[in-house]
Amino acid sequence: MRKKTNMSDRTLLLAGNWKMNHDHLEAISSVQKLAWALEDAKLDESRCEVVVIPPFTDIRSVQTLVQGDKLWLKYGAQDVSQHAPGAHTGEIAATFLTRLGCSYVVIGHSERRADNHETNEVVAAKVRAALSAELTPILCVGESLQQRQEKTHVDFTLDQLEESLAGFDASALEGLVIAYEPVWAIGTGETATAADAAEMAAAIRARLAEKYGNGMAESTRILYGGSVKADNVAEIVADADVDGALVGGASLSGPDFAALCKAAVAK
Ligand code: PEP
């Protein structure tokens, strides 16, 4: 594990994926509480970005609050359509999210890969749609418990990464964020060790360097996700290759998420 130094110029990213929790009224209350708690925490805003990722139906309410109160929080969406606006019932176009002020979009979360049968090909099409609408994709990759036990986790995750980015060149992928989320650690309370997270983040960065060059690999932020909490985040983000966390359950309460952000930045 390589220790982070103050020289790292990748800004720490702490993104709270609410999944299908909080309706639009609960979202307003949660973001308000988060904003107050972050103010109390006196985070150095130049050192980190804090992002909330609510359900689609909350985004307009979050936008109104963030813009109205001039909060420094950013927000995003949990998914996006690979299609342009048109006859695709139930889908949400990337350009709609941009107009709502979204900065980020989670793509290829393991719950969507499992529940909605999203293939790497679909994920790559969604990454393309997001980038063309100037949204930053948070591309999720990670292995199952069985793959971890069989010790094929690194190969599996790197293959998933390559296939989910098929057809892009380095310039197209500027700003991309990758979230390494071992499926067995999501929502289970089972966290990968800091060494597990560091091993995979280093492997992902090395593969990016091989495919797209050192410049792209060094500027890409790699997050860890899977049961991250205020009491384990500091150890995880201490590694030089881990640039933040994608947080599910521990992002639902504003004060808890603020405490997690404070613990991450303190490191
Ligand atoms: C997630 O939803 O991406 C996640 C990491 O969830 P949790 O933190 O609850 O494991």
Coordinates of C-alpha atoms and ligand atoms in Angstrom, one line a residue, residues 17 19 109 111 181 185-188 225-228 246-250, ligand 1:
N17 CA -25.5 6.9 -3.5
K19 CA -30.2 4.2 -4.0
H109 CA -23.6 -0.2 -10.5
E111 CA -27.3 -3.6 -8.5
E181 CA -17.0 -1.9 -5.6
A185 CA -19.0 -5.7 0.2
I186 CA -22.0 -3.7 -0.9
G187 CA -24.7 -3.2 1.7
T188 CA -23.4 -6.2 3.7
G225 CA -17.2 1.5 -2.4
G226 CA -18.6 -1.2 -0.1
S227 CA -19.8 -0.6 3.4
V228 CA -17.7 2.5 3.9
L246 CA -18.8 5.8 -3.2
V247 CA -21.0 5.4 -0.1
G248 CA -24.4 3.8 0.1
G249 CA -26.1 3.3 3.5
A250 CA -23.8 5.7 5.4
Ligands
PEP1 C1 -23.2 1.5 -3.0 O1 -24.4 1.5 -3.1 O2 -22.5 1.8 -4.0 C2 -22.5 1.1 -1.8 C3 -21.2 1.1 -1.7 O3 -23.4 0.8 -0.7 P1 -22.9 0.5 0.8 O4 -22.0 1.7 1.2 O5 -24.2 0.6 1.6 O6 -22.2 -0.8 0.9

